mmCIF file of C-alpha atoms in Angstrom:
data_model
loop_
_atom_site.group_PDB
_atom_site.id
_atom_site.type_symbol
_atom_site.label_atom_id
_atom_site.label_comp_id
_atom_site.label_asym_id
_atom_site.label_seq_id
_atom_site.Cartn_x
_atom_site.Cartn_y
_atom_site.Cartn_z
ATOM 1 C CA MET L 1 61.483 93.620 82.731
ATOM 2 C CA ASN L 2 60.436 90.114 83.664
ATOM 3 C CA PRO L 3 62.454 89.016 86.774
ATOM 4 C CA LEU L 4 63.221 85.595 85.224
ATOM 5 C CA ILE L 5 64.454 87.183 81.988
ATOM 6 C CA PHE L 6 66.451 89.723 83.977
ATOM 7 C CA LEU L 7 68.106 86.924 85.950
ATOM 8 C CA LEU L 8 68.943 85.008 82.777
ATOM 9 C CA ILE L 9 70.535 88.121 81.243
ATOM 10 C CA LEU L 10 72.646 88.777 84.328
ATOM 11 C CA LEU L 11 73.679 85.130 84.376
ATOM 12 C CA THR L 12 74.717 85.220 80.723
ATOM 13 C CA MET L 13 76.690 88.371 81.286
ATOM 14 C CA PHE L 14 78.416 86.848 84.290
ATOM 15 C CA LEU L 15 79.276 83.626 82.415
ATOM 16 C CA GLY L 16 80.580 85.602 79.424
ATOM 17 C CA THR L 17 82.996 87.539 81.647
ATOM 18 C CA MET L 18 84.061 84.411 83.509
ATOM 19 C CA LEU L 19 84.698 82.626 80.220
ATOM 20 C CA VAL L 20 86.951 85.457 79.088
ATOM 21 C CA MET L 21 88.861 85.576 82.363
ATOM 22 C CA MET L 22 89.421 81.797 82.643
ATOM 23 C CA SER L 23 90.136 80.914 78.995
ATOM 24 C CA SER L 24 93.568 80.374 77.387
ATOM 25 C CA HIS L 25 92.087 79.889 73.888
ATOM 26 C CA TRP L 26 91.432 82.917 71.681
ATOM 27 C CA PHE L 27 88.201 81.556 70.238
ATOM 28 C CA LEU L 28 86.739 81.048 73.725
ATOM 29 C CA VAL L 29 87.835 84.572 74.638
ATOM 30 C CA TRP L 30 86.018 85.935 71.601
ATOM 31 C CA THR L 31 82.928 83.859 72.445
ATOM 32 C CA GLY L 32 82.920 85.256 76.005
ATOM 33 C CA PHE L 33 83.127 88.837 74.709
ATOM 34 C CA GLU L 34 80.187 88.177 72.394
ATOM 35 C CA MET L 35 78.069 86.687 75.193
ATOM 36 C CA ASN L 36 78.890 89.677 77.359
ATOM 37 C CA MET L 37 78.004 92.200 74.640
ATOM 38 C CA LEU L 38 74.710 90.605 73.622
ATOM 39 C CA ALA L 39 73.649 90.173 77.296
ATOM 40 C CA ILE L 40 74.114 93.797 78.275
ATOM 41 C CA ILE L 41 72.148 95.280 75.314
ATOM 42 C CA PRO L 42 68.712 94.553 76.981
ATOM 43 C CA LEU L 43 70.025 96.082 80.221
ATOM 44 C CA LEU L 44 70.914 99.312 78.379
ATOM 45 C CA THR L 45 67.358 99.532 76.963
ATOM 46 C CA LYS L 46 65.435 98.840 80.185
ATOM 47 C CA THR L 47 63.637 102.126 79.803
ATOM 48 C CA HIS L 48 62.186 102.241 76.269
ATOM 49 C CA ASN L 49 62.868 105.663 74.736
ATOM 50 C CA PRO L 50 64.900 106.939 71.730
ATOM 51 C CA ARG L 51 67.930 107.899 73.867
ATOM 52 C CA THR L 52 68.454 104.405 75.253
ATOM 53 C CA THR L 53 67.930 102.913 71.807
ATOM 54 C CA GLU L 54 70.564 105.257 70.339
ATOM 55 C CA ALA L 55 72.921 104.513 73.200
ATOM 56 C CA ALA L 56 72.508 100.765 72.784
ATOM 57 C CA THR L 57 73.064 101.058 69.022
ATOM 58 C CA LYS L 58 76.279 103.027 69.522
ATOM 59 C CA TYR L 59 77.496 100.487 72.052
ATOM 60 C CA PHE L 60 76.664 97.523 69.817
ATOM 61 C CA LEU L 61 78.382 98.978 66.750
ATOM 62 C CA THR L 62 81.533 99.878 68.736
ATOM 63 C CA GLN L 63 81.771 96.536 70.478
ATOM 64 C CA ALA L 64 81.031 94.611 67.229
ATOM 65 C CA THR L 65 83.868 96.522 65.530
ATOM 66 C CA ALA L 66 86.231 95.649 68.397
ATOM 67 C CA SER L 67 85.184 91.981 68.258
ATOM 68 C CA MET L 68 85.813 91.995 64.494
ATOM 69 C CA LEU L 69 89.375 93.397 65.020
ATOM 70 C CA LEU L 70 89.944 90.807 67.809
ATOM 71 C CA ILE L 71 88.980 87.841 65.713
ATOM 72 C CA LEU L 72 90.934 89.192 62.752
ATOM 73 C CA ALA L 73 94.040 89.602 64.922
ATOM 74 C CA THR L 74 93.503 86.073 66.255
ATOM 75 C CA THR L 75 93.263 84.709 62.716
ATOM 76 C CA ILE L 76 96.466 86.494 61.634
ATOM 77 C CA ASN L 77 98.247 85.157 64.708
ATOM 78 C CA LEU L 78 96.898 81.633 63.949
ATOM 79 C CA LEU L 79 98.305 81.764 60.392
ATOM 80 C CA TYR L 80 101.656 82.983 61.777
ATOM 81 C CA THR L 81 102.064 80.654 64.794
ATOM 82 C CA GLY L 82 99.693 77.792 64.105
ATOM 83 C CA ASN L 83 97.979 77.785 67.516
ATOM 84 C CA TRP L 84 95.146 79.530 69.408
ATOM 85 C CA SER L 85 97.023 80.026 72.695
ATOM 86 C CA ILE L 86 96.765 83.485 74.334
ATOM 87 C CA MET L 87 100.403 83.474 75.280
ATOM 88 C CA LYS L 88 101.619 82.903 71.701
ATOM 89 C CA LEU L 89 100.981 86.420 70.370
ATOM 90 C CA ASN L 90 104.228 86.820 68.380
ATOM 91 C CA ASN L 91 103.074 88.622 65.272
ATOM 92 C CA PRO L 92 103.546 92.419 65.577
ATOM 93 C CA MET L 93 100.559 93.190 63.364
ATOM 94 C CA ALA L 94 98.351 90.833 65.386
ATOM 95 C CA SER L 95 99.581 92.363 68.598
ATOM 96 C CA ALA L 96 98.833 95.903 67.433
ATOM 97 C CA MET L 97 95.318 94.938 66.228
ATOM 98 C CA MET L 98 94.710 93.101 69.523
ATOM 99 C CA THR L 99 95.698 96.244 71.404
ATOM 100 C CA MET L 100 93.265 98.317 69.398
ATOM 101 C CA ALA L 101 90.466 95.878 69.867
ATOM 102 C CA LEU L 102 90.816 95.639 73.626
ATOM 103 C CA THR L 103 91.347 99.367 74.156
ATOM 104 C CA MET L 104 88.208 100.007 72.025
ATOM 105 C CA LYS L 105 86.237 97.717 74.335
ATOM 106 C CA LEU L 106 87.677 99.572 77.334
ATOM 107 C CA GLY L 107 86.968 102.976 75.917
ATOM 108 C CA LEU L 108 90.559 104.247 75.912
ATOM 109 C CA SER L 109 91.514 107.221 73.797
ATOM 110 C CA PRO L 110 91.430 107.570 70.794
ATOM 111 C CA PHE L 111 88.517 105.090 70.883
ATOM 112 C CA HIS L 112 86.761 106.825 73.737
ATOM 113 C CA PHE L 113 83.957 108.724 71.936
ATOM 114 C CA TRP L 114 81.289 106.119 72.637
ATOM 115 C CA VAL L 115 81.760 106.061 76.436
ATOM 116 C CA PRO L 116 80.201 109.431 77.433
ATOM 117 C CA GLU L 117 77.461 109.232 74.813
ATOM 118 C CA VAL L 118 76.372 105.729 75.807
ATOM 119 C CA THR L 119 76.624 106.409 79.562
ATOM 120 C CA GLN L 120 74.543 109.557 79.190
ATOM 121 C CA GLY L 121 71.737 107.816 77.322
ATOM 122 C CA ILE L 122 71.139 104.870 79.725
ATOM 123 C CA PRO L 123 69.782 104.597 83.266
ATOM 124 C CA LEU L 124 72.086 104.966 86.275
ATOM 125 C CA SER L 125 71.925 101.250 87.108
ATOM 126 C CA SER L 126 72.984 100.302 83.550
ATOM 127 C CA GLY L 127 75.720 102.944 83.652
ATOM 128 C CA LEU L 128 77.079 101.365 86.830
ATOM 129 C CA ILE L 129 77.351 97.969 85.094
ATOM 130 C CA LEU L 130 78.867 99.543 81.982
ATOM 131 C CA LEU L 131 81.600 101.397 83.858
ATOM 132 C CA THR L 132 82.480 98.647 86.303
ATOM 133 C CA TRP L 133 81.672 95.075 85.320
ATOM 134 C CA GLN L 134 82.251 95.575 81.570
ATOM 135 C CA LYS L 135 85.875 96.643 82.271
ATOM 136 C CA LEU L 136 86.834 93.355 83.892
ATOM 137 C CA ALA L 137 87.028 91.141 80.787
ATOM 138 C CA PRO L 138 89.233 93.404 78.567
ATOM 139 C CA LEU L 139 91.510 94.275 81.540
ATOM 140 C CA SER L 140 91.929 90.572 82.392
ATOM 141 C CA ILE L 141 93.168 89.892 78.860
ATOM 142 C CA LEU L 142 95.481 92.922 78.897
ATOM 143 C CA TYR L 143 96.813 91.775 82.251
ATOM 144 C CA THR L 144 97.536 88.302 80.824
ATOM 145 C CA ILE L 145 99.261 89.379 77.558
ATOM 146 C CA SER L 146 100.876 92.573 78.814
ATOM 147 C CA PRO L 147 104.450 91.209 78.354
ATOM 148 C CA LEU L 148 103.669 90.514 74.701
ATOM 149 C CA MET L 149 102.260 93.941 73.792
ATOM 150 C CA ASP L 150 103.913 97.115 72.506
ATOM 151 C CA SER L 151 104.549 99.146 75.664
ATOM 152 C CA TYR L 152 105.097 102.386 73.699
ATOM 153 C CA LEU L 153 101.626 102.099 72.096
ATOM 154 C CA LEU L 154 100.055 101.443 75.453
ATOM 155 C CA MET L 155 101.876 104.460 76.999
ATOM 156 C CA ILE L 156 100.637 106.783 74.271
ATOM 157 C CA MET L 157 97.063 105.565 74.636
ATOM 158 C CA ALA L 158 97.300 105.860 78.421
ATOM 159 C CA LEU L 159 98.568 109.457 78.249
ATOM 160 C CA LEU L 160 95.867 110.419 75.755
ATOM 161 C CA SER L 161 93.206 108.855 77.915
ATOM 162 C CA ILE L 162 94.287 110.697 81.039
ATOM 163 C CA ALA L 163 94.316 113.944 79.082
ATOM 164 C CA VAL L 164 90.867 113.328 77.552
ATOM 165 C CA GLY L 165 89.459 112.221 80.871
ATOM 166 C CA GLY L 166 90.530 115.570 82.344
ATOM 167 C CA TRP L 167 89.674 117.934 79.541
ATOM 168 C CA GLY L 168 86.413 116.297 78.646
ATOM 169 C CA GLY L 169 84.944 116.596 82.123
ATOM 170 C CA LEU L 170 85.728 120.301 82.569
ATOM 171 C CA ASN L 171 82.537 121.757 81.119
ATOM 172 C CA GLN L 172 80.109 118.941 81.958
ATOM 173 C CA THR L 173 77.058 119.337 84.112
ATOM 174 C CA GLN L 174 75.603 115.855 83.649
ATOM 175 C CA MET L 175 76.749 113.463 86.405
ATOM 176 C CA ARG L 176 76.775 110.471 84.080
ATOM 177 C CA LYS L 177 79.059 112.147 81.591
ATOM 178 C CA ILE L 178 81.343 113.261 84.352
ATOM 179 C CA MET L 179 81.579 109.632 85.586
ATOM 180 C CA ALA L 180 82.244 108.498 82.024
ATOM 181 C CA TYR L 181 85.149 110.861 81.541
ATOM 182 C CA SER L 182 86.426 109.874 84.955
ATOM 183 C CA SER L 183 86.365 106.250 83.840
ATOM 184 C CA ILE L 184 88.409 107.125 80.718
ATOM 185 C CA GLY L 185 91.010 108.842 82.912
ATOM 186 C CA HIS L 186 91.207 105.964 85.392
ATOM 187 C CA MET L 187 91.614 103.423 82.586
ATOM 188 C CA GLY L 188 94.512 105.482 81.355
ATOM 189 C CA TRP L 189 96.192 105.286 84.789
ATOM 190 C CA MET L 190 95.722 101.519 84.842
ATOM 191 C CA ILE L 191 97.108 101.031 81.337
ATOM 192 C CA ALA L 192 100.112 103.311 82.120
ATOM 193 C CA ILE L 193 101.325 101.076 84.956
ATOM 194 C CA LEU L 194 100.481 97.815 83.171
ATOM 195 C CA ALA L 195 103.898 97.537 81.520
ATOM 196 C CA TYR L 196 105.784 98.081 84.795
ATOM 197 C CA ASN L 197 103.750 96.464 87.541
ATOM 198 C CA PRO L 198 100.476 94.688 86.517
ATOM 199 C CA THR L 199 99.591 94.037 90.178
ATOM 200 C CA MET L 200 99.444 97.801 90.730
ATOM 201 C CA MET L 201 96.859 97.933 87.948
ATOM 202 C CA LEU L 202 94.694 95.484 89.877
ATOM 203 C CA LEU L 203 94.934 97.689 93.028
ATOM 204 C CA ASN L 204 93.856 100.743 91.013
ATOM 205 C CA LEU L 205 90.979 98.676 89.502
ATOM 206 C CA TYR L 206 89.720 97.611 92.912
ATOM 207 C CA MET L 207 89.730 101.172 94.228
ATOM 208 C CA TYR L 208 88.073 102.493 91.051
ATOM 209 C CA ILE L 209 85.285 99.879 91.189
ATOM 210 C CA LEU L 210 84.572 100.501 94.910
ATOM 211 C CA MET L 211 84.426 104.282 94.483
ATOM 212 C CA THR L 212 82.286 104.062 91.306
ATOM 213 C CA ILE L 213 79.816 101.651 92.880
ATOM 214 C CA THR L 214 79.503 103.984 95.910
ATOM 215 C CA ILE L 215 78.881 107.083 93.832
ATOM 216 C CA PHE L 216 76.388 105.447 91.473
ATOM 217 C CA SER L 217 74.496 103.854 94.355
ATOM 218 C CA LEU L 218 74.154 107.218 96.164
ATOM 219 C CA LEU L 219 73.116 108.912 92.859
ATOM 220 C CA MET L 220 70.435 106.256 92.417
ATOM 221 C CA VAL L 221 69.225 106.794 96.009
ATOM 222 C CA ASN L 222 69.029 110.546 95.403
ATOM 223 C CA MET L 223 67.669 110.088 91.836
ATOM 224 C CA THR L 224 70.304 112.578 90.775
ATOM 225 C CA THR L 225 71.614 112.958 87.231
ATOM 226 C CA THR L 226 72.771 116.625 87.026
ATOM 227 C CA MET L 227 74.759 119.036 89.166
ATOM 228 C CA THR L 228 71.575 121.111 89.616
ATOM 229 C CA SER L 229 69.603 118.245 91.059
ATOM 230 C CA LEU L 230 72.585 117.356 93.269
ATOM 231 C CA SER L 231 72.510 120.868 94.674
ATOM 232 C CA TYR L 232 68.742 120.439 95.371
ATOM 233 C CA SER L 233 69.449 117.253 97.296
ATOM 234 C CA TRP L 234 71.997 119.056 99.455
ATOM 235 C CA ASN L 235 69.122 120.639 101.448
ATOM 236 C CA LYS L 236 67.101 117.415 101.709
ATOM 237 C CA LEU L 237 69.828 114.813 102.281
ATOM 238 C CA PRO L 238 72.985 116.656 103.341
ATOM 239 C CA LEU L 239 74.805 113.558 104.625
ATOM 240 C CA THR L 240 74.302 111.605 101.404
ATOM 241 C CA SER L 241 75.301 114.581 99.297
ATOM 242 C CA MET L 242 78.418 115.108 101.401
ATOM 243 C CA ILE L 243 79.463 111.474 100.960
ATOM 244 C CA ILE L 244 79.029 111.811 97.170
ATOM 245 C CA LEU L 245 81.210 114.905 97.115
ATOM 246 C CA ILE L 246 83.871 113.303 99.317
ATOM 247 C CA MET L 247 83.965 110.203 97.048
ATOM 248 C CA MET L 248 84.285 112.447 93.971
ATOM 249 C CA LEU L 249 87.241 114.263 95.499
ATOM 250 C CA SER L 250 88.723 110.843 96.336
ATOM 251 C CA MET L 251 88.343 109.782 92.666
ATOM 252 C CA GLY L 252 90.186 112.949 91.706
ATOM 253 C CA GLY L 253 93.113 111.822 93.910
ATOM 254 C CA LEU L 254 92.985 114.519 96.617
ATOM 255 C CA PRO L 255 95.136 113.503 99.622
ATOM 256 C CA PRO L 256 94.593 112.187 102.250
ATOM 257 C CA LEU L 257 91.578 110.428 100.694
ATOM 258 C CA THR L 258 91.711 106.842 99.482
ATOM 259 C CA GLY L 259 91.862 107.646 95.760
ATOM 260 C CA PHE L 260 95.189 109.335 96.293
ATOM 261 C CA MET L 261 96.932 106.066 97.219
ATOM 262 C CA PRO L 262 96.882 104.231 93.841
ATOM 263 C CA LYS L 263 97.966 107.377 91.982
ATOM 264 C CA TRP L 264 100.805 107.939 94.424
ATOM 265 C CA LEU L 265 101.964 104.331 94.117
ATOM 266 C CA ILE L 266 101.759 104.396 90.289
ATOM 267 C CA ILE L 267 103.821 107.597 90.139
ATOM 268 C CA GLN L 268 106.381 106.139 92.583
ATOM 269 C CA GLU L 269 106.656 102.900 90.559
ATOM 270 C CA MET L 270 107.103 104.776 87.317
ATOM 271 C CA MET L 271 109.818 106.985 88.780
ATOM 272 C CA LYS L 272 111.612 103.860 90.039
ATOM 273 C CA ASN L 273 111.708 102.744 86.402
ATOM 274 C CA ASN L 274 113.223 106.068 85.320
ATOM 275 C CA ASN L 275 110.060 107.182 83.555
ATOM 276 C CA ILE L 276 110.136 110.617 85.144
ATOM 277 C CA ILE L 277 108.785 112.693 82.231
ATOM 278 C CA MET L 278 105.713 110.474 81.759
ATOM 279 C CA SER L 279 104.950 110.466 85.459
ATOM 280 C CA THR L 280 105.310 114.300 85.681
ATOM 281 C CA ILE L 281 102.848 114.769 82.736
ATOM 282 C CA MET L 282 100.404 112.317 84.302
ATOM 283 C CA THR L 283 100.580 114.201 87.616
ATOM 284 C CA LEU L 284 99.882 117.552 85.924
ATOM 285 C CA LEU L 285 96.977 116.090 83.901
ATOM 286 C CA ALA L 286 95.510 114.629 87.095
ATOM 287 C CA LEU L 287 94.977 118.241 88.267
ATOM 288 C CA LEU L 288 92.318 118.614 85.541
ATOM 289 C CA ASN L 289 90.289 115.786 87.086
ATOM 290 C CA LEU L 290 90.759 117.267 90.546
ATOM 291 C CA TYR L 291 89.672 120.652 89.299
ATOM 292 C CA PHE L 292 86.311 119.608 87.946
ATOM 293 C CA TYR L 293 85.639 117.472 91.028
ATOM 294 C CA THR L 294 86.446 120.487 93.167
ATOM 295 C CA ARG L 295 84.163 122.543 90.965
ATOM 296 C CA ILE L 296 81.302 120.081 91.507
ATOM 297 C CA THR L 297 81.898 120.228 95.264
ATOM 298 C CA TYR L 298 81.882 124.005 95.293
ATOM 299 C CA VAL L 299 78.867 124.467 93.054
ATOM 300 C CA THR L 300 76.638 121.909 94.722
ATOM 301 C CA SER L 301 77.402 122.797 98.293
ATOM 302 C CA LEU L 302 77.753 126.618 98.154
ATOM 303 C CA THR L 303 74.954 127.612 95.791
ATOM 304 C CA THR L 304 72.851 130.687 96.432
ATOM 305 C CA LEU L 305 69.229 130.465 97.439
ATOM 306 C CA PRO L 306 66.699 130.100 94.633
ATOM 307 C CA THR L 307 65.013 133.253 93.418
ATOM 308 C CA MET L 308 61.675 133.688 91.670
ATOM 309 C CA ASN L 309 61.812 135.399 88.306
ATOM 310 C CA ASN L 310 58.728 135.245 86.006
ATOM 311 C CA THR L 311 57.377 132.292 87.965
ATOM 312 C CA LYS L 312 60.411 130.223 87.089
ATOM 313 C CA MET L 313 62.917 128.835 89.610
ATOM 314 C CA ILE L 314 66.415 129.942 88.644
ATOM 315 C CA TRP L 315 69.512 128.610 90.421
ATOM 316 C CA GLN L 316 72.345 131.059 90.307
ATOM 317 C CA PHE L 317 75.797 129.643 90.704
ATOM 318 C CA LYS L 318 78.462 132.163 91.777
ATOM 319 C CA PHE L 319 82.083 131.179 92.032
ATOM 320 C CA SER L 320 84.168 132.831 94.657
ATOM 321 C CA LYS L 321 86.836 135.324 93.603
ATOM 322 C CA GLN L 322 89.277 133.371 95.692
ATOM 323 C CA MET L 323 88.926 130.155 93.612
ATOM 324 C CA PRO L 324 91.898 130.959 91.280
ATOM 325 C CA TYR L 325 94.181 131.277 94.383
ATOM 326 C CA MET L 326 93.317 127.673 95.358
ATOM 327 C CA ALA L 327 95.120 126.215 92.295
ATOM 328 C CA PRO L 328 98.652 126.433 93.817
ATOM 329 C CA ILE L 329 97.395 124.780 96.996
ATOM 330 C CA ILE L 330 95.828 121.952 94.991
ATOM 331 C CA ILE L 331 99.074 121.463 93.008
ATOM 332 C CA ILE L 332 101.183 121.304 96.176
ATOM 333 C CA MET L 333 98.851 118.805 97.838
ATOM 334 C CA THR L 334 98.755 116.588 94.701
ATOM 335 C CA LEU L 335 102.504 116.574 94.222
#
């Protein structure tokens, strides 16, 4: 891509996000979302092949649908209240439609299906932008209008997202899909605490962005996209591979790593607000994320040596018989 065009695209994407974050007018918010969406499409198709084209098409259709719902909710709210102010979202139908539009842009369940498919079909650098920068604009709007939204609907979506983020990543071997499901789960944690303490959501967002940037940067250095290639890199770049695995365990919330802190604070805050059942379910579902991160760590660092069979290199992954006995230890450490 031409460097000047690439710079203009990044500038447009940056200005679109800034317009959303600084606006108090719904039409300007919608305009910022459109600028952001149209600017990132060329970044998704940097490498010209059918997979990137398919991923960009899926992303465009999903985001266009969300933008349509957003402008429809804004119009309904305008007819009901007579103004375009963000803080005047008084119509229940407009509030519900706005929630669906913003959660669709974030990739929360049940509107999560596009996230792993799009992330898998694009380069690692584009996936990094998709899973970090593209979350800022919808989360900033949710942060602003959180007192005006239906907290029960947000809680249901948050719980579904945490569950999907855990279950979806269990049988994945592609690193980009694993990071996509991890993003869905982390968004669920952020939305769950939004109704009680929005500042805690910002802390979780900062930690998530830092860890995601670190993992994607190291994957780009290693040119790694699968668990198999990550196990190959363990022999060549052991320090880099070890950092990747530690960061993944941190994203899973394993104490005493950094990723445990926001989850612990969120659970503590929810229990202070007498939401014990929800916090207990979230803690148990977090074990799913921690399990597949532990599985990645085990498979990529303790693989057997390659063997030759019919001139093909076959990597045999053998799980230890003692792995099932580690589950109670992981549960105790997480709780």
